[in-house]
Each structure stands twice: as C-alpha cells, then as structure tokens.
CSV table of C-alpha atoms in Angstrom, one decimal:
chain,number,residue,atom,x,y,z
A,1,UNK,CA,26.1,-44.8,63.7
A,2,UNK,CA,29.5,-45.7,62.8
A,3,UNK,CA,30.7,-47.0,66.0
A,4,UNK,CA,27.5,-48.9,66.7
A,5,UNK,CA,28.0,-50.7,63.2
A,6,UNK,CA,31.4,-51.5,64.2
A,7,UNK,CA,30.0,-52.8,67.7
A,8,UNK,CA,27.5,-54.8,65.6
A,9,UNK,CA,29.9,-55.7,62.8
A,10,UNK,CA,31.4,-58.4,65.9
A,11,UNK,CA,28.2,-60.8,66.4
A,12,UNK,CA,28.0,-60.4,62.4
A,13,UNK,CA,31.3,-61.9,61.5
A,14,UNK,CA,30.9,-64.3,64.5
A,15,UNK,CA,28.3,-65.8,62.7
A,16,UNK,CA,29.3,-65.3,59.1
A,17,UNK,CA,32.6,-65.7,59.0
A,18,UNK,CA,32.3,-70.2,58.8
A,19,UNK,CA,30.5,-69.4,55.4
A,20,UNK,CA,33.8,-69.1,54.0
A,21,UNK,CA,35.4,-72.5,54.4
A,22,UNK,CA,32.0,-73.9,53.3
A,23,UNK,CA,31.7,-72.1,50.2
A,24,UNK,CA,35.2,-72.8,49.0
A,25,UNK,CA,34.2,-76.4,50.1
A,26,UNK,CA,31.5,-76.7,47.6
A,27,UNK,CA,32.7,-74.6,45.2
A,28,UNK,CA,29.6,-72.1,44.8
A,29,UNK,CA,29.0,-69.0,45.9
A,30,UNK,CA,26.4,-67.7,48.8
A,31,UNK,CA,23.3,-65.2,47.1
A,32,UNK,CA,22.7,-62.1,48.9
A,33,UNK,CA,20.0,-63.5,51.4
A,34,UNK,CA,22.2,-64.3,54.8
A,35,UNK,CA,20.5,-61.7,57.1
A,36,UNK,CA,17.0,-63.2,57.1
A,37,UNK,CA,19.2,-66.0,59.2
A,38,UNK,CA,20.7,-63.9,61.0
A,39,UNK,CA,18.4,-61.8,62.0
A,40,UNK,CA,16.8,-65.2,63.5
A,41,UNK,CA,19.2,-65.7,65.8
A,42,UNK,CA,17.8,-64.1,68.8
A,43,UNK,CA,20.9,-63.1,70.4
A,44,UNK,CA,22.2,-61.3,67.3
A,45,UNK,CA,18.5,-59.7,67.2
A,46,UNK,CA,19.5,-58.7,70.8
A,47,UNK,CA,22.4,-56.8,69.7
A,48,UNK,CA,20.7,-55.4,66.6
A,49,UNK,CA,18.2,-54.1,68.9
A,50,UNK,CA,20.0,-52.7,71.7
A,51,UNK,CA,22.4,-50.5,68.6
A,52,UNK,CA,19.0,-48.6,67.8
A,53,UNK,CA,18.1,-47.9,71.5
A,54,UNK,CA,21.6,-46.4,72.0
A,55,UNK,CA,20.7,-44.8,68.6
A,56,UNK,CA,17.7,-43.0,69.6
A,57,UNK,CA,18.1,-42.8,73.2
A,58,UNK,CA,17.3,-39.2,73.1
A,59,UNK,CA,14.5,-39.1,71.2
A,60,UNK,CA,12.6,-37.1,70.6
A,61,UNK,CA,16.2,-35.1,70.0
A,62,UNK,CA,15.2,-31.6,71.9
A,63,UNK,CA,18.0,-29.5,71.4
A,64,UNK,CA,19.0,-26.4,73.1
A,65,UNK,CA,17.5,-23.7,70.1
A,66,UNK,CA,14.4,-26.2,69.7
A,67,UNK,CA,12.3,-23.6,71.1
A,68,UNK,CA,13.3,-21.8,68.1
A,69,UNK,CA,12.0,-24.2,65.6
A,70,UNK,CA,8.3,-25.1,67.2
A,71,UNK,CA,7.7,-21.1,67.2
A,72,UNK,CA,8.7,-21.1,63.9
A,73,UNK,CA,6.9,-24.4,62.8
A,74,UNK,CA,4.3,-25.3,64.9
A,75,UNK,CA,4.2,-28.2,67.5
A,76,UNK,CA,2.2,-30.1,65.3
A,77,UNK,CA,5.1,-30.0,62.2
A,78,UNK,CA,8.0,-30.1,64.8
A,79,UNK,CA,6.5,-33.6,66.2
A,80,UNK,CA,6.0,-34.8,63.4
A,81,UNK,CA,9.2,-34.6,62.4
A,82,UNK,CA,10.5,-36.2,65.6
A,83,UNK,CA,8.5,-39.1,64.0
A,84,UNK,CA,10.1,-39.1,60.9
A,85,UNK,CA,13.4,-38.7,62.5
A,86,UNK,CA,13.0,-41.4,64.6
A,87,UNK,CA,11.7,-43.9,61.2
A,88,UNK,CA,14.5,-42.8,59.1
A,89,UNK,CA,17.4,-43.6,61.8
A,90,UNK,CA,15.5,-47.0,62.1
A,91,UNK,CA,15.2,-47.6,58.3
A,92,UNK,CA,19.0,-46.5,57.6
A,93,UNK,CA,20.5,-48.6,60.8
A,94,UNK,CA,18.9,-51.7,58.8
A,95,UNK,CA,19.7,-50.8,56.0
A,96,UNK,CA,23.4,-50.3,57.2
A,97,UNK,CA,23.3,-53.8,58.6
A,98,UNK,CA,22.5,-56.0,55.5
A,99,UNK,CA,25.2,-54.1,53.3
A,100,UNK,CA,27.6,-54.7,56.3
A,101,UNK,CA,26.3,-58.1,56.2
A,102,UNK,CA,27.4,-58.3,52.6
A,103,UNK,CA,30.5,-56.8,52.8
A,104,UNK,CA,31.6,-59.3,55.6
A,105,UNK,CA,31.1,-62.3,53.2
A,106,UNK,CA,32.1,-60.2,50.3
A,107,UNK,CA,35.2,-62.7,49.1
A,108,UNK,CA,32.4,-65.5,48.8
A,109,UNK,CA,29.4,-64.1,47.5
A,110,UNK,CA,27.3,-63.0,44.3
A,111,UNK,CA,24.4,-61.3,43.5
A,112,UNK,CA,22.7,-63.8,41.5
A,113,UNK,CA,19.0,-64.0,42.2
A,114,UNK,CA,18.6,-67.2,41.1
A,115,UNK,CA,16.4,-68.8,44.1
A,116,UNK,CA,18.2,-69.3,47.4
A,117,UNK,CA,21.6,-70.5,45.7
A,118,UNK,CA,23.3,-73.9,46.6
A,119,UNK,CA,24.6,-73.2,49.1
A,120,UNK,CA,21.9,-71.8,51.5
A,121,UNK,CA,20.1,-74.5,50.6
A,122,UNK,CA,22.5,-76.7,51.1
A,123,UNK,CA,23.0,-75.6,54.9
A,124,UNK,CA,19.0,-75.8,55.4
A,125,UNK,CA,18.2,-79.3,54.4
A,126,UNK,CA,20.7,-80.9,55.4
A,127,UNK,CA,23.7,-81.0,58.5
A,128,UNK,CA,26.4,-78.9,56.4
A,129,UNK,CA,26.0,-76.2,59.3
A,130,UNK,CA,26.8,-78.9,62.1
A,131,UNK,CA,29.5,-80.7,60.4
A,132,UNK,CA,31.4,-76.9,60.0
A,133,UNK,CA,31.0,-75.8,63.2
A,134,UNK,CA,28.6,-73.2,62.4
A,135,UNK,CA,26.1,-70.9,64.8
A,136,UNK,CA,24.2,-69.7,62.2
A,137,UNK,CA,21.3,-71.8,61.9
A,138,UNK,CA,18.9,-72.2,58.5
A,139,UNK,CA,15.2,-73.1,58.7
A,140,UNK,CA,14.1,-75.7,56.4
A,141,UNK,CA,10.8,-74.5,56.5
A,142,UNK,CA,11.6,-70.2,55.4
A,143,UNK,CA,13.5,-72.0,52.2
A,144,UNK,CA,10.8,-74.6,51.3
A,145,UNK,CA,8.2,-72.1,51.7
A,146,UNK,CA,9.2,-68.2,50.8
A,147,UNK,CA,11.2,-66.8,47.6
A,148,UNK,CA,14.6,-65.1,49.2
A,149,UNK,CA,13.5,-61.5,48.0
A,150,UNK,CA,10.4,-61.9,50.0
A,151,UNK,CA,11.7,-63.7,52.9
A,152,UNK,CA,14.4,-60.7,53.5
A,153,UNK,CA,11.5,-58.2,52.4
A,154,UNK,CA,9.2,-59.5,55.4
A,155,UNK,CA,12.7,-59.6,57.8
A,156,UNK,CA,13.4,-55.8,56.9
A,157,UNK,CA,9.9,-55.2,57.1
A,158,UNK,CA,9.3,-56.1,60.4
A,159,UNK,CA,12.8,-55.4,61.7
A,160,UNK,CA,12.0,-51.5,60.8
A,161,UNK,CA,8.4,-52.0,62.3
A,162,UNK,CA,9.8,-53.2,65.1
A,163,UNK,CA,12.3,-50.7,65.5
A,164,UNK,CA,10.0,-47.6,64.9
A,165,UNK,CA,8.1,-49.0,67.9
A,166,UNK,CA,11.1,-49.1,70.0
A,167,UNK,CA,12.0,-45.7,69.1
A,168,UNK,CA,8.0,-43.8,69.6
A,169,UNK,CA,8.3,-45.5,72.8
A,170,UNK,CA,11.5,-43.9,73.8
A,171,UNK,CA,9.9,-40.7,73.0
A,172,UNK,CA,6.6,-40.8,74.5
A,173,UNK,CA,8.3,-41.8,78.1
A,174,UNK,CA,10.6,-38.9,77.4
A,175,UNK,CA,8.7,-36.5,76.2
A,176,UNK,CA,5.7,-38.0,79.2
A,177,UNK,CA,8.5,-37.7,81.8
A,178,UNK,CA,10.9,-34.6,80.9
A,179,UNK,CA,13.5,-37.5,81.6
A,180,UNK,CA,15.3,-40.2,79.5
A,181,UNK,CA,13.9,-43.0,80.8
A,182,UNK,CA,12.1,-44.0,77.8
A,183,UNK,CA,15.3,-46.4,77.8
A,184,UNK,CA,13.8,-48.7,80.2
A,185,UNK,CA,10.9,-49.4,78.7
A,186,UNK,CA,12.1,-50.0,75.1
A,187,UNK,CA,14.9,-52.2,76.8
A,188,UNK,CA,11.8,-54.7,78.1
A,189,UNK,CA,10.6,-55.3,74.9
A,190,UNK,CA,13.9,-56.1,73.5
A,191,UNK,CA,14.4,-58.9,76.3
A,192,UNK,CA,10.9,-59.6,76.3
A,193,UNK,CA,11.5,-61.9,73.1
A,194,UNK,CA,14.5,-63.4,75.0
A,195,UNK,CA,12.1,-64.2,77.8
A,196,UNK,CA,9.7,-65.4,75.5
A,197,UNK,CA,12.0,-67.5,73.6
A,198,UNK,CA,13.3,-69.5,77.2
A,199,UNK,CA,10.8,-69.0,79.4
A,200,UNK,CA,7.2,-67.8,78.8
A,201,UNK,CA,4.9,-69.9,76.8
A,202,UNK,CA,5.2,-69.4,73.1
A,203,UNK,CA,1.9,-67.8,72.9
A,204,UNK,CA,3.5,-64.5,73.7
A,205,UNK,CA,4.8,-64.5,70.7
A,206,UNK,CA,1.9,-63.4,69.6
A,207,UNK,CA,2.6,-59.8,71.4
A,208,UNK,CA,6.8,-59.8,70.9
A,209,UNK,CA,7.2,-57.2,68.2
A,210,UNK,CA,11.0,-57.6,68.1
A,211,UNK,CA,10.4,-61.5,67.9
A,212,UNK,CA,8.6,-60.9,64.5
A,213,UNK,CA,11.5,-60.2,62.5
A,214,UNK,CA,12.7,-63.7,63.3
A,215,UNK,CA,10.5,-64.9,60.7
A,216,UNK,CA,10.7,-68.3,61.4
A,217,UNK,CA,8.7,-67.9,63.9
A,218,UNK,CA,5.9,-67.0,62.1
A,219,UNK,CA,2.8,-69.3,61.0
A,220,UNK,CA,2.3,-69.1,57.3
A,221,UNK,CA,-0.1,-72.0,57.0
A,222,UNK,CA,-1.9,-70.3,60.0
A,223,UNK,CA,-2.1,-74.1,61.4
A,224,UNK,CA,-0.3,-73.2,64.9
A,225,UNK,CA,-2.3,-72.4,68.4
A,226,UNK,CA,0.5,-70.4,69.5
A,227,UNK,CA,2.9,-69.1,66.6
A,228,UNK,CA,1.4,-65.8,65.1
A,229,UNK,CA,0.7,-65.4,61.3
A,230,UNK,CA,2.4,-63.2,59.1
A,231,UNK,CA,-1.1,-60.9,59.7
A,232,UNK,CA,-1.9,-60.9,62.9
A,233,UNK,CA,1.9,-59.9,63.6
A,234,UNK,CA,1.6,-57.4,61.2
A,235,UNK,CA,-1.9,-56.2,62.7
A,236,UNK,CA,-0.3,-55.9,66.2
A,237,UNK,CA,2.9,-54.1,65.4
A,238,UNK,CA,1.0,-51.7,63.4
A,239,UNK,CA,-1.6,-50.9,66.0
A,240,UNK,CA,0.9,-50.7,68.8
A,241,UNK,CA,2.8,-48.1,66.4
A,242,UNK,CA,-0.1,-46.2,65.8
A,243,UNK,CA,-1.1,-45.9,69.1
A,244,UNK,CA,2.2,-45.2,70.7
A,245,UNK,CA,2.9,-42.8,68.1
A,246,UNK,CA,0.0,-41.1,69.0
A,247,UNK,CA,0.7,-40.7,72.9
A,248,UNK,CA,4.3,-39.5,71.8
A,249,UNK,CA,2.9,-36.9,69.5
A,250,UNK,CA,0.3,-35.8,72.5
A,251,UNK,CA,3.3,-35.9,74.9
A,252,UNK,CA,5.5,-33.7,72.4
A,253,UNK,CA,3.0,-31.1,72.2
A,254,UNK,CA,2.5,-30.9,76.1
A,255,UNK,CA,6.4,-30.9,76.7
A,256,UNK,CA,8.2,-28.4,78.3
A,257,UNK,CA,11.1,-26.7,76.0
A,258,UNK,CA,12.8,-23.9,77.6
A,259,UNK,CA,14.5,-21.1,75.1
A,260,UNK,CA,18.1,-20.7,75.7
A,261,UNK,CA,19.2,-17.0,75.6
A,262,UNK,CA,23.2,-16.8,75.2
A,263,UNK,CA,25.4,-13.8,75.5
C-alpha cells in the first residue's frame, strides 16, 4: 500500500501542486473538496485504478496453509471473507488517497465547511485555472448543482463501487481459472473508460463503472440521451457487483486448494 501511494502520490502533486501560487494569489484558503476534481481527470482515475489492481492482483489471496482455514471454517465463511477482504483494501486505498490528497496541499488549506470556499469556486466559473497553468480542471456545473460533502460522498461512493467490482472480477477469473489472469480482464474496464472517453460514443458511459466516479459525467437533471443518471449508474454498478460477486463466490467454493505438509 505504501509504495503504491507513493507511486500515486506523483499524478497527485502534478495536479495539485499550482493550487498553491493561486491561493497565496487570492489570499484564501482551498476547503477540503479537491479530489472530486481530481478524481475527474480520467488519466489520474487511470492511475488510481491501476494502484488497486496491483493491490488485489491476487485475489482472492490463497495462501499456502489456506486449506487449513476452509476445513476449519467452511468454504462458505472463507469466501466470504475473500469478499470482505477485497472491499476493505478498496475502501482503505481511497480512503488513503483523499488524506494524501490533503496532505499534499496541506500549507494552503482548511477545513472549513463553509460551501465550496472561494477559491474552488473561483477556479470553476471563471478562467483562474487557464490563466495559472493549471491541469486540474473544475466543472461549473458539480459546483452550481451539488453541496461539496455530497459531491465527494457520491465520488467515494462510486470510486469504492467501482473498485470492489474490479477486485470480484480479479477473483472470479482467478479462482475460474487456477491462474492470475483475472488481471486482464479488470485492466479492460479500467481502459474501457479511456476508450469511451476518446473514442466510443458516449452512450457507453452508461456501462463504464470506473467512469462513474467522474461525476461530472453524470446526468442529474436526467435531460441527456447519452450521459447516465446518478441512478441508473448506481443500478448498474450494483448489479454488476452482485452478480460478479456471486460467480466469484461459486468459483471459490469449486477451487482447488492443495494442503501444504512441511517437515
């Protein structure tokens, strides 16, 4: 975990790190709500993504005493734990990157909740970002239209989603397969939003589960033909889980585990 952080902590500062000349510009300091725009930059989603594959490239994690532990509890409780395993990784990987996020543009920020703050509103409405040079871009339309604790509550949200899908599916092709190949498969997704992003039509959003977490991308007036809503990417991420999450529990209670005797 701690050298993919340090890995991820590059794109991060990349992007952050022009905050600071802005904020000493204006005189204010940035709120706590800078990783719902990162996260929407899709090759810093990219990198985010690819840190949790390399994270759970093993799942489900068969050791060589697991034999051991599904005699003594069950195939049933042992898969299930894979699962759990496998959602808490994902949950403290994000977790891990908003506080780095913070503590990269520690010097300049506060943790006022007082609305989105000067400054990121500042950046969104009008061409602050150009004028310094900056990567980082800020959609109009996420300030005008969500409060910052539910903006970065939907971006966690779907970015652990997201991630929990990537990870069942590196376990049900491993556990299908005896192999770790899983990686392949999880590694499409990932650069299926990059594909949908320059390439395929924008419908396929619709079916992009790492694309979700760049909220911005959502329909929240549900007035776009192409665009999902906040539901119906919710509805599909969910049901793909589910789903997935089911084959990997069937294929980890048909696996193979061989018991280990040593001398």
């Amino acid at each position: 975990m701690l050298l993919v952080l340090l890995v991820e902590a590059m794109p991060l500062w990349d992007l952050l790190s022009p905050i600071g000349g802005l904020v000493t510009e204006l005189g204010y300091r940035v709120g706590p709500w800078l990783f719902t725009f990162v996260a929407s930059d899709p090759v810093c989603q990219a990198f985010f993504a690819f840190g949790l594959l390399f994270l759970l490239a093993d799942a489900p994690f068969v050791s060589a005493d697991e034999a051991m532990i599904v005699v003594r509890a069950s195939r049933a409780r042992w898969a299930a734990s894979r699962l759990m395993a496998i959602a808490l990784i994902t949950a403290g990987y994000y977790g891990c990157l908003l506080v780095l996020s913070w503590l990269l543009v520690a010097p300049w920020m506060t943790f006022t909740l007082d609305g989105w703050g000067v400054v990121i509103t500042t950046l969104a409405e009008t061409d602050a970002a150009q004028a310094a040079a900056m990567s980082l871009g800020f959609d109009a339309g996420i300030v005008g239209s969500l409060p910052p604790l539910g903006a970065l509550g939907l971006t966690l949200g779907f970015e652990v989603l997201g991630g929990v899908l990537l990870g069942l599916i590196i376990a049900a092709v491993n556990a299908c397969t005896g192999t770790r190949i899983g990686l392949a498969p999880a590694a499409f997704v990932v650069l299926f939003d990059l594909l949908a992003l320059n390439t395929l039509p924008y419908i396929v959003f619709n079916f992009s589960p790492v694309s979700h977490a760049r909220i911005q991308l959502l329909d929240f007036v549900g007035t776009s033909a192409y665009l999902p809503t906040v539901g119906n990417a919710l509805l599909f991420d969910l049901t793909a889980t589910v789903v997935v999450g089911a084959i990997a529990v069937w294929a980890m209670k048909r696996m193979d585990i061989q018991l280990q005797v040593r001398d």
